[in-house]
């Protein structure tokens, strides 16, 4: 069965963005450190780079390695939408969970106004793809989908936000994951891969 993988960047206090969705405060290190880290991450998960940035990152013709589908919340989708980008991951099947967005926002984007758990369970049962499902945000959606999250790939940045959008915004539901792998980078970022126990 396909897995749901939450691949996300977080602050030391567990925020994935600031109170207004800001993410430009995540420290990248020196130019050399940032380039080395980005190259490593892009090699591991090239499909997580938005379509508009793939050519500049040297990924224009790079095939997807892990995911063929992305699921995101309305706030995550609104960031590119506000810049006029209605199809941010054209190289993936895209699902946006939202009760406020119209279903006709883009033919390549499926807006799901209903139960995100039902959506993910249906996607997991699909046969033949061999690829997993990327949950790219946001916190409320991650909180709702916690029962179905199989793996976490967490990029911890050495910064405290103080306020903002939590990585998980849901009911109290302690869920244990095991650390499968941890990699530290010179720019201070630690990438941790965890699997559901």
PDB file of N, CA and C in Angstrom, residues 112-168:
ATOM      1  N   UNK A 112     -10.790  19.235  -2.974  1.00  0.00           N
ATOM      2  CA  UNK A 112     -11.573  18.266  -2.210  1.00  0.00           C
ATOM      3  C   UNK A 112     -12.192  18.994  -1.020  1.00  0.00           C
ATOM      4  N   UNK A 113     -13.506  19.239  -1.061  1.00  0.00           N
ATOM      5  CA  UNK A 113     -14.135  19.980   0.031  1.00  0.00           C
ATOM      6  C   UNK A 113     -14.480  19.120   1.233  1.00  0.00           C
ATOM      7  N   UNK A 114     -14.398  17.803   1.091  1.00  0.00           N
ATOM      8  CA  UNK A 114     -14.857  16.900   2.144  1.00  0.00           C
ATOM      9  C   UNK A 114     -13.757  16.353   3.022  1.00  0.00           C
ATOM     10  N   UNK A 115     -13.930  15.144   3.440  1.00  0.00           N
ATOM     11  CA  UNK A 115     -13.110  14.454   4.424  1.00  0.00           C
ATOM     12  C   UNK A 115     -11.709  14.135   3.879  1.00  0.00           C
ATOM     13  N   UNK A 116     -10.644  14.757   4.420  1.00  0.00           N
ATOM     14  CA  UNK A 116      -9.296  14.457   3.927  1.00  0.00           C
ATOM     15  C   UNK A 116      -8.853  13.031   4.236  1.00  0.00           C
ATOM     16  N   UNK A 117      -9.346  12.454   5.325  1.00  0.00           N
ATOM     17  CA  UNK A 117      -8.989  11.071   5.644  1.00  0.00           C
ATOM     18  C   UNK A 117      -9.508  10.113   4.578  1.00  0.00           C
ATOM     19  N   UNK A 118     -10.731  10.333   4.118  1.00  0.00           N
ATOM     20  CA  UNK A 118     -11.296   9.487   3.065  1.00  0.00           C
ATOM     21  C   UNK A 118     -10.487   9.626   1.782  1.00  0.00           C
ATOM     22  N   UNK A 119     -10.086  10.848   1.451  1.00  0.00           N
ATOM     23  CA  UNK A 119      -9.267  11.081   0.260  1.00  0.00           C
ATOM     24  C   UNK A 119      -7.964  10.297   0.330  1.00  0.00           C
ATOM     25  N   UNK A 120      -7.248  10.434   1.444  1.00  0.00           N
ATOM     26  CA  UNK A 120      -5.945   9.779   1.569  1.00  0.00           C
ATOM     27  C   UNK A 120      -6.101   8.265   1.584  1.00  0.00           C
ATOM     28  N   UNK A 121      -7.105   7.765   2.235  1.00  0.00           N
ATOM     29  CA  UNK A 121      -7.314   6.310   2.246  1.00  0.00           C
ATOM     30  C   UNK A 121      -7.587   5.782   0.834  1.00  0.00           C
ATOM     31  N   UNK A 122      -8.327   6.550   0.059  1.00  0.00           N
ATOM     32  CA  UNK A 122      -8.585   6.164  -1.331  1.00  0.00           C
ATOM     33  C   UNK A 122      -7.292   6.206  -2.149  1.00  0.00           C
ATOM     34  N   UNK A 123      -6.493   7.248  -1.979  1.00  0.00           N
ATOM     35  CA  UNK A 123      -5.224   7.363  -2.708  1.00  0.00           C
ATOM     36  C   UNK A 123      -4.266   6.231  -2.334  1.00  0.00           C
ATOM     37  N   UNK A 124      -4.251   5.857  -1.064  1.00  0.00           N
ATOM     38  CA  UNK A 124      -3.366   4.780  -0.615  1.00  0.00           C
ATOM     39  C   UNK A 124      -3.730   3.438  -1.247  1.00  0.00           C
ATOM     40  N   UNK A 125      -5.014   3.235  -1.514  1.00  0.00           N
ATOM     41  CA  UNK A 125      -5.464   1.958  -2.074  1.00  0.00           C
ATOM     42  C   UNK A 125      -5.198   1.830  -3.567  1.00  0.00           C
ATOM     43  N   UNK A 126      -4.801   2.903  -4.215  1.00  0.00           N
ATOM     44  CA  UNK A 126      -4.537   2.839  -5.659  1.00  0.00           C
ATOM     45  C   UNK A 126      -3.445   1.829  -5.956  1.00  0.00           C
ATOM     46  N   UNK A 127      -3.637   1.097  -7.008  1.00  0.00           N
ATOM     47  CA  UNK A 127      -2.692   0.054  -7.397  1.00  0.00           C
ATOM     48  C   UNK A 127      -1.825   0.517  -8.553  1.00  0.00           C
ATOM     49  N   UNK A 128      -0.604  -0.005  -8.596  1.00  0.00           N
ATOM     50  CA  UNK A 128       0.227   0.159  -9.769  1.00  0.00           C
ATOM     51  C   UNK A 128       1.128   1.354  -9.821  1.00  0.00           C
ATOM     52  N   UNK A 129       0.944   2.337  -8.963  1.00  0.00           N
ATOM     53  CA  UNK A 129       1.769   3.535  -9.086  1.00  0.00           C
ATOM     54  C   UNK A 129       3.180   3.305  -8.545  1.00  0.00           C
ATOM     55  N   UNK A 130       3.297   2.610  -7.421  1.00  0.00           N
ATOM     56  CA  UNK A 130       4.608   2.366  -6.827  1.00  0.00           C
ATOM     57  C   UNK A 130       5.214   3.574  -6.145  1.00  0.00           C
ATOM     58  N   UNK A 131       4.534   4.708  -6.193  1.00  0.00           N
ATOM     59  CA  UNK A 131       5.029   5.931  -5.569  1.00  0.00           C
ATOM     60  C   UNK A 131       4.151   6.304  -4.386  1.00  0.00           C
ATOM     61  N   UNK A 132       4.722   7.123  -3.512  1.00  0.00           N
ATOM     62  CA  UNK A 132       4.004   7.532  -2.309  1.00  0.00           C
ATOM     63  C   UNK A 132       3.304   8.872  -2.513  1.00  0.00           C
ATOM     64  N   UNK A 133       2.626   9.313  -1.459  1.00  0.00           N
ATOM     65  CA  UNK A 133       1.844  10.547  -1.462  1.00  0.00           C
ATOM     66  C   UNK A 133       2.551  11.541  -0.555  1.00  0.00           C
ATOM     67  N   UNK A 134       2.777  12.729  -1.068  1.00  0.00           N
ATOM     68  CA  UNK A 134       3.456  13.777  -0.300  1.00  0.00           C
ATOM     69  C   UNK A 134       2.424  14.704   0.325  1.00  0.00           C
ATOM     70  N   UNK A 135       2.444  14.805   1.638  1.00  0.00           N
ATOM     71  CA  UNK A 135       1.668  15.812   2.360  1.00  0.00           C
ATOM     72  C   UNK A 135       2.606  16.989   2.555  1.00  0.00           C
ATOM     73  N   UNK A 136       2.317  18.109   1.890  1.00  0.00           N
ATOM     74  CA  UNK A 136       3.260  19.229   1.961  1.00  0.00           C
ATOM     75  C   UNK A 136       2.768  20.347   2.871  1.00  0.00           C
ATOM     76  N   UNK A 137       1.647  20.234   3.495  1.00  0.00           N
ATOM     77  CA  UNK A 137       1.155  21.239   4.430  1.00  0.00           C
ATOM     78  C   UNK A 137      -0.330  21.439   4.223  1.00  0.00           C
ATOM     79  N   UNK A 138      -0.911  22.112   5.151  1.00  0.00           N
ATOM     80  CA  UNK A 138      -0.398  22.765   6.326  1.00  0.00           C
ATOM     81  C   UNK A 138      -0.717  22.043   7.615  1.00  0.00           C
ATOM     82  N   UNK A 139      -0.576  22.798   8.690  1.00  0.00           N
ATOM     83  CA  UNK A 139      -0.670  22.245  10.021  1.00  0.00           C
ATOM     84  C   UNK A 139      -2.031  21.666  10.374  1.00  0.00           C
ATOM     85  N   UNK A 140      -3.100  22.337   9.978  1.00  0.00           N
ATOM     86  CA  UNK A 140      -4.445  21.812  10.277  1.00  0.00           C
ATOM     87  C   UNK A 140      -4.695  20.520   9.514  1.00  0.00           C
ATOM     88  N   UNK A 141      -4.267  20.496   8.252  1.00  0.00           N
ATOM     89  CA  UNK A 141      -4.452  19.290   7.458  1.00  0.00           C
ATOM     90  C   UNK A 141      -3.614  18.145   8.026  1.00  0.00           C
ATOM     91  N   UNK A 142      -2.387  18.436   8.438  1.00  0.00           N
ATOM     92  CA  UNK A 142      -1.533  17.403   9.042  1.00  0.00           C
ATOM     93  C   UNK A 142      -2.155  16.877  10.324  1.00  0.00           C
ATOM     94  N   UNK A 143      -2.748  17.767  11.113  1.00  0.00           N
ATOM     95  CA  UNK A 143      -3.425  17.329  12.325  1.00  0.00           C
ATOM     96  C   UNK A 143      -4.595  16.404  12.016  1.00  0.00           C
ATOM     97  N   UNK A 144      -5.358  16.735  10.977  1.00  0.00           N
ATOM     98  CA  UNK A 144      -6.496  15.897  10.589  1.00  0.00           C
ATOM     99  C   UNK A 144      -6.054  14.558  10.014  1.00  0.00           C
ATOM    100  N   UNK A 145      -4.892  14.551   9.321  1.00  0.00           N
ATOM    101  CA  UNK A 145      -4.420  13.341   8.654  1.00  0.00           C
ATOM    102  C   UNK A 145      -3.447  12.516   9.491  1.00  0.00           C
ATOM    103  N   UNK A 146      -3.186  12.932  10.718  1.00  0.00           N
ATOM    104  CA  UNK A 146      -2.232  12.212  11.561  1.00  0.00           C
ATOM    105  C   UNK A 146      -2.479  10.702  11.608  1.00  0.00           C
ATOM    106  N   UNK A 147      -3.726  10.223  11.689  1.00  0.00           N
ATOM    107  CA  UNK A 147      -3.935   8.767  11.717  1.00  0.00           C
ATOM    108  C   UNK A 147      -3.428   8.048  10.468  1.00  0.00           C
ATOM    109  N   UNK A 148      -3.260   8.770   9.362  1.00  0.00           N
ATOM    110  CA  UNK A 148      -2.845   8.147   8.104  1.00  0.00           C
ATOM    111  C   UNK A 148      -1.396   8.460   7.718  1.00  0.00           C
ATOM    112  N   UNK A 149      -0.699   9.277   8.504  1.00  0.00           N
ATOM    113  CA  UNK A 149       0.691   9.608   8.169  1.00  0.00           C
ATOM    114  C   UNK A 149       1.581   8.425   8.533  1.00  0.00           C
ATOM    115  N   UNK A 150       2.283   7.909   7.540  1.00  0.00           N
ATOM    116  CA  UNK A 150       3.153   6.745   7.724  1.00  0.00           C
ATOM    117  C   UNK A 150       4.595   7.134   8.019  1.00  0.00           C
ATOM    118  N   UNK A 151       5.040   8.226   7.433  1.00  0.00           N
ATOM    119  CA  UNK A 151       6.418   8.670   7.612  1.00  0.00           C
ATOM    120  C   UNK A 151       6.468  10.182   7.715  1.00  0.00           C
ATOM    121  N   UNK A 152       7.477  10.655   8.421  1.00  0.00           N
ATOM    122  CA  UNK A 152       7.773  12.085   8.506  1.00  0.00           C
ATOM    123  C   UNK A 152       9.186  12.295   7.983  1.00  0.00           C
ATOM    124  N   UNK A 153       9.368  13.335   7.186  1.00  0.00           N
ATOM    125  CA  UNK A 153      10.706  13.786   6.804  1.00  0.00           C
ATOM    126  C   UNK A 153      10.743  15.242   7.227  1.00  0.00           C
ATOM    127  N   UNK A 154      11.428  15.488   8.345  1.00  0.00           N
ATOM    128  CA  UNK A 154      11.382  16.792   8.987  1.00  0.00           C
ATOM    129  C   UNK A 154      12.714  17.502   8.838  1.00  0.00           C
ATOM    130  N   UNK A 155      12.661  18.694   8.243  1.00  0.00           N
ATOM    131  CA  UNK A 155      13.839  19.549   8.125  1.00  0.00           C
ATOM    132  C   UNK A 155      13.784  20.556   9.268  1.00  0.00           C
ATOM    133  N   UNK A 156      14.589  20.343  10.316  1.00  0.00           N
ATOM    134  CA  UNK A 156      14.623  21.249  11.467  1.00  0.00           C
ATOM    135  C   UNK A 156      15.610  22.379  11.189  1.00  0.00           C
ATOM    136  N   UNK A 157      15.133  23.602  11.285  1.00  0.00           N
ATOM    137  CA  UNK A 157      15.983  24.773  11.079  1.00  0.00           C
ATOM    138  C   UNK A 157      16.312  25.402  12.428  1.00  0.00           C
ATOM    139  N   UNK A 158      17.524  25.940  12.587  1.00  0.00           N
ATOM    140  CA  UNK A 158      17.946  26.484  13.877  1.00  0.00           C
ATOM    141  C   UNK A 158      17.399  27.893  14.120  1.00  0.00           C
ATOM    142  N   UNK A 159      16.083  27.983  14.239  1.00  0.00           N
ATOM    143  CA  UNK A 159      15.440  29.271  14.489  1.00  0.00           C
ATOM    144  C   UNK A 159      14.170  29.023  15.305  1.00  0.00           C
ATOM    145  N   UNK A 160      13.860  29.966  16.192  1.00  0.00           N
ATOM    146  CA  UNK A 160      12.613  29.930  16.959  1.00  0.00           C
ATOM    147  C   UNK A 160      11.697  30.996  16.379  1.00  0.00           C
ATOM    148  N   UNK A 161      10.495  30.605  15.983  1.00  0.00           N
ATOM    149  CA  UNK A 161       9.546  31.560  15.408  1.00  0.00           C
ATOM    150  C   UNK A 161       8.804  32.339  16.494  1.00  0.00           C
ATOM    151  N   UNK A 162       8.478  31.693  17.616  1.00  0.00           N
ATOM    152  CA  UNK A 162       7.748  32.358  18.687  1.00  0.00           C
ATOM    153  C   UNK A 162       6.241  32.290  18.509  1.00  0.00           C
ATOM    154  N   UNK A 163       5.782  32.301  17.278  1.00  0.00           N
ATOM    155  CA  UNK A 163       4.360  32.181  16.954  1.00  0.00           C
ATOM    156  C   UNK A 163       4.275  31.738  15.510  1.00  0.00           C
ATOM    157  N   UNK A 164       3.103  31.286  15.122  1.00  0.00           N
ATOM    158  CA  UNK A 164       2.927  30.883  13.734  1.00  0.00           C
ATOM    159  C   UNK A 164       2.132  29.609  13.596  1.00  0.00           C
ATOM    160  N   UNK A 165       2.246  28.998  12.438  1.00  0.00           N
ATOM    161  CA  UNK A 165       1.475  27.804  12.106  1.00  0.00           C
ATOM    162  C   UNK A 165       2.223  26.572  12.615  1.00  0.00           C
ATOM    163  N   UNK A 166       1.605  25.779  13.488  1.00  0.00           N
ATOM    164  CA  UNK A 166       2.280  24.584  13.998  1.00  0.00           C
ATOM    165  C   UNK A 166       2.334  23.489  12.946  1.00  0.00           C
ATOM    166  N   UNK A 167       3.302  22.601  13.085  1.00  0.00           N
ATOM    167  CA  UNK A 167       3.430  21.473  12.157  1.00  0.00           C
ATOM    168  C   UNK A 167       2.188  20.584  12.213  1.00  0.00           C
ATOM    169  N   UNK A 168       1.612  20.447  13.396  1.00  0.00           N
ATOM    170  CA  UNK A 168       0.374  19.676  13.589  1.00  0.00           C
ATOM    171  C   UNK A 168      -0.575  20.524  14.410  1.00  0.00           C
TER     172      UNK A 168
END
